Amino acid sequence: MRKAISGFTIVEILVTVSLIGILAALSIISYDSITASAHDSKRQASFSVIQDALESYFNKNGEYPSCSAMSQDSNTVATSVLSDIDATVLTSPSSASGTNSFASSCADLTQGSTSDYAYISDTSKYTLEYKKESTGDIVAIESQHAPTSTVADPTSAPSVSISYTN
């Protein structure tokens, strides 16, 4: 009597290996998108902390820091300029640890900058920008204090006459 040998056919093995390959490819793609979303969330949280620190700086000094002040070493900016914030908030998730991501960009990110972060300021107002890793879109955050505007001389205003008739 012959004993039946059971096993997998070559077709079954090829189908199984193909399915494993497809699942591995999908998981790698998902991982990249999840990582990009996590980096974008970190950027958004960091910018909230930086914005609060900039507004505190404004309330204390009556102006916003200059771009050159924000471009210094991240520890210097964190302790001397923005009043003891954590220096890691100045570092983009894609930058080397401890690197101030504002150091290389005082220009608008739409101007072809390779930086992830930008700080544009004329000390009366500022714009913070970051590039979303997931979509490549640029997010801009404006200063909360509007620059003081000058009022026109009231003596040079045109006169208006109003008359009533019954």
Short mmCIF file of C-alpha atoms in Angstrom, two decimals:
data_model
loop_
_atom_site.label_atom_id
_atom_site.label_comp_id
_atom_site.label_asym_id
_atom_site.label_seq_id
_atom_site.Cartn_x
_atom_site.Cartn_y
_atom_site.Cartn_z
CA MET A 1 0.00 0.00 0.00
CA ARG A 2 1.31 3.39 -0.96
CA LYS A 3 1.39 6.15 1.52
CA ALA A 4 -0.03 9.46 0.27
CA ILE A 5 2.41 12.31 0.55
CA SER A 6 0.79 15.61 1.25
CA GLY A 7 2.45 18.94 0.54
CA PHE A 8 2.01 22.25 -1.14
CA THR A 9 1.99 22.62 -4.85
CA ILE A 10 4.20 25.16 -6.55
CA VAL A 11 1.14 27.27 -7.40
CA GLU A 12 0.09 27.45 -3.75
CA ILE A 13 3.59 28.51 -2.71
CA LEU A 14 3.73 31.20 -5.43
CA VAL A 15 0.33 32.59 -4.41
CA THR A 16 1.38 32.72 -0.74
CA VAL A 17 4.69 34.44 -1.51
CA SER A 18 2.92 36.94 -3.78
CA LEU A 19 0.39 37.80 -1.06
CA ILE A 20 3.15 38.29 1.50
CA GLY A 21 4.97 40.59 -0.94
CA ILE A 22 1.85 42.67 -1.54
CA LEU A 23 1.17 43.00 2.19
CA ALA A 24 4.79 44.01 2.84
CA ALA A 25 4.63 46.71 0.14
CA LEU A 26 1.37 48.07 1.56
CA SER A 27 2.77 48.19 5.08
CA ILE A 28 5.87 50.10 3.93
CA ILE A 29 3.70 52.66 2.12
CA SER A 30 1.45 53.00 5.17
CA TYR A 31 4.46 53.41 7.45
CA ASP A 32 5.81 56.29 5.35
CA SER A 33 2.48 58.09 5.39
CA ILE A 34 2.05 57.56 9.15
CA THR A 35 5.58 58.87 9.77
CA ALA A 36 4.93 61.95 7.63
CA SER A 37 1.69 62.66 9.51
CA ALA A 38 3.48 62.29 12.84
CA HIS A 39 6.19 64.73 11.71
CA ASP A 40 3.51 67.21 10.60
CA SER A 41 1.83 66.94 14.02
CA LYS A 42 5.17 67.60 15.72
CA ARG A 43 5.73 70.66 13.52
CA GLN A 44 2.29 72.03 14.33
CA ALA A 45 2.79 71.49 18.08
CA SER A 46 6.25 73.08 17.95
CA PHE A 47 4.89 76.10 16.12
CA SER A 48 2.22 76.59 18.78
CA VAL A 49 4.94 76.70 21.45
CA ILE A 50 7.09 79.06 19.34
CA GLN A 51 4.11 81.33 18.63
CA ASP A 52 3.31 81.57 22.36
CA ALA A 53 6.96 82.38 23.09
CA LEU A 54 7.05 85.04 20.35
CA GLU A 55 3.90 86.69 21.71
CA SER A 56 5.41 86.65 25.20
CA TYR A 57 8.56 88.25 23.77
CA PHE A 58 6.40 90.93 22.13
CA ASN A 59 4.53 91.63 25.37
CA LYS A 60 7.84 92.00 27.20
CA ASN A 61 9.80 94.00 24.57
CA GLY A 62 7.17 95.73 22.45
CA GLU A 63 8.49 94.12 19.26
CA TYR A 64 9.22 90.70 17.80
CA PRO A 65 12.76 89.31 17.58
CA SER A 66 14.69 89.90 14.37
CA CYS A 67 15.42 87.13 11.94
CA SER A 68 19.10 87.19 12.91
CA ALA A 69 18.14 86.68 16.57
CA MET A 70 16.00 83.67 15.63
CA SER A 71 18.77 82.27 13.42
CA GLN A 72 21.24 81.75 16.26
CA ASP A 73 22.10 78.40 17.83
CA SER A 74 18.92 76.68 19.07
CA ASN A 75 20.06 76.71 22.71
CA THR A 76 20.80 80.44 22.52
CA VAL A 77 17.41 81.18 20.96
CA ALA A 78 15.63 78.96 23.49
CA THR A 79 17.26 80.56 26.54
CA SER A 80 18.10 84.14 25.54
CA VAL A 81 15.50 85.12 22.94
CA LEU A 82 12.35 83.10 23.62
CA SER A 83 12.53 82.80 27.42
CA ASP A 84 13.40 79.24 28.27
CA ILE A 85 11.45 77.18 25.77
CA ASP A 86 12.71 73.69 24.97
CA ALA A 87 15.34 73.95 22.24
CA THR A 88 13.94 70.86 20.50
CA VAL A 89 10.89 72.83 19.30
CA LEU A 90 13.25 74.79 17.04
CA THR A 91 14.36 71.58 15.34
CA SER A 92 12.47 70.15 12.39
CA PRO A 93 11.74 66.40 12.62
CA SER A 94 13.81 65.90 9.46
CA SER A 95 16.82 67.91 10.77
CA ALA A 96 19.74 66.71 12.82
CA SER A 97 19.09 66.81 16.55
CA GLY A 98 19.99 70.15 18.10
CA THR A 99 20.01 72.04 14.80
CA ASN A 100 18.03 75.27 14.70
CA SER A 101 15.80 74.84 11.65
CA PHE A 102 15.30 78.61 11.42
CA ALA A 103 19.04 79.17 10.99
CA SER A 104 19.00 78.77 7.23
CA SER A 105 15.72 80.42 6.28
CA CYS A 106 14.69 83.99 6.90
CA ALA A 107 12.94 83.99 3.54
CA ASP A 108 9.52 82.79 2.52
CA LEU A 109 9.43 79.03 1.90
CA THR A 110 7.63 79.60 -1.39
CA GLN A 111 10.83 81.22 -2.71
CA GLY A 112 12.44 77.80 -3.17
CA SER A 113 14.05 77.45 0.26
CA THR A 114 15.22 73.95 1.14
CA SER A 115 14.49 74.53 4.82
CA ASP A 116 11.46 73.07 6.58
CA TYR A 117 10.94 76.15 8.76
CA ALA A 118 10.95 79.89 8.07
CA TYR A 119 10.70 82.98 10.26
CA ILE A 120 10.07 86.25 8.46
CA SER A 121 9.98 89.35 10.65
CA ASP A 122 10.33 93.10 10.50
CA THR A 123 10.02 93.29 14.36
CA SER A 124 6.49 94.75 14.12
CA LYS A 125 5.01 91.50 12.81
CA TYR A 126 6.15 88.01 11.85
CA THR A 127 5.21 85.01 9.79
CA LEU A 128 6.17 81.48 10.78
CA GLU A 129 6.10 78.89 8.01
CA TYR A 130 6.60 75.17 7.83
CA LYS A 131 6.35 72.68 5.03
CA LYS A 132 4.03 69.71 5.55
CA GLU A 133 5.89 66.50 4.90
CA SER A 134 2.74 64.59 3.98
CA THR A 135 1.50 66.96 1.26
CA GLY A 136 4.27 69.48 0.62
CA ASP A 137 1.87 72.33 1.43
CA ILE A 138 3.23 75.37 3.25
CA VAL A 139 1.46 76.40 6.45
CA ALA A 140 1.85 80.03 7.55
CA ILE A 141 1.14 81.37 11.02
CA GLU A 142 0.87 85.14 11.42
CA SER A 143 1.67 87.25 14.47
CA GLN A 144 -1.21 87.95 16.81
CA HIS A 145 -0.39 91.63 17.31
CA ALA A 146 -1.11 93.81 14.33
CA PRO A 147 1.40 96.55 13.62
CA THR A 148 0.38 99.93 14.89
CA SER A 149 -1.00 102.05 12.10
CA THR A 150 -0.65 105.76 11.75
CA VAL A 151 -3.77 107.89 11.77
CA ALA A 152 -4.13 110.57 9.14
CA ASP A 153 -4.08 114.16 10.28
CA PRO A 154 -7.71 114.97 11.18
CA THR A 155 -7.33 118.58 10.02
CA SER A 156 -6.76 117.38 6.47
CA ALA A 157 -9.95 115.34 6.33
CA PRO A 158 -12.57 116.50 3.84
CA SER A 159 -15.51 118.36 5.34
CA VAL A 160 -19.03 117.09 4.98
CA SER A 161 -22.08 119.27 5.42
CA ILE A 162 -25.38 117.82 6.52
CA SER A 163 -28.66 119.67 6.24
CA TYR A 164 -32.13 118.77 7.43
CA THR A 165 -35.38 119.83 5.80
CA ASN A 166 -38.85 119.50 7.20
#
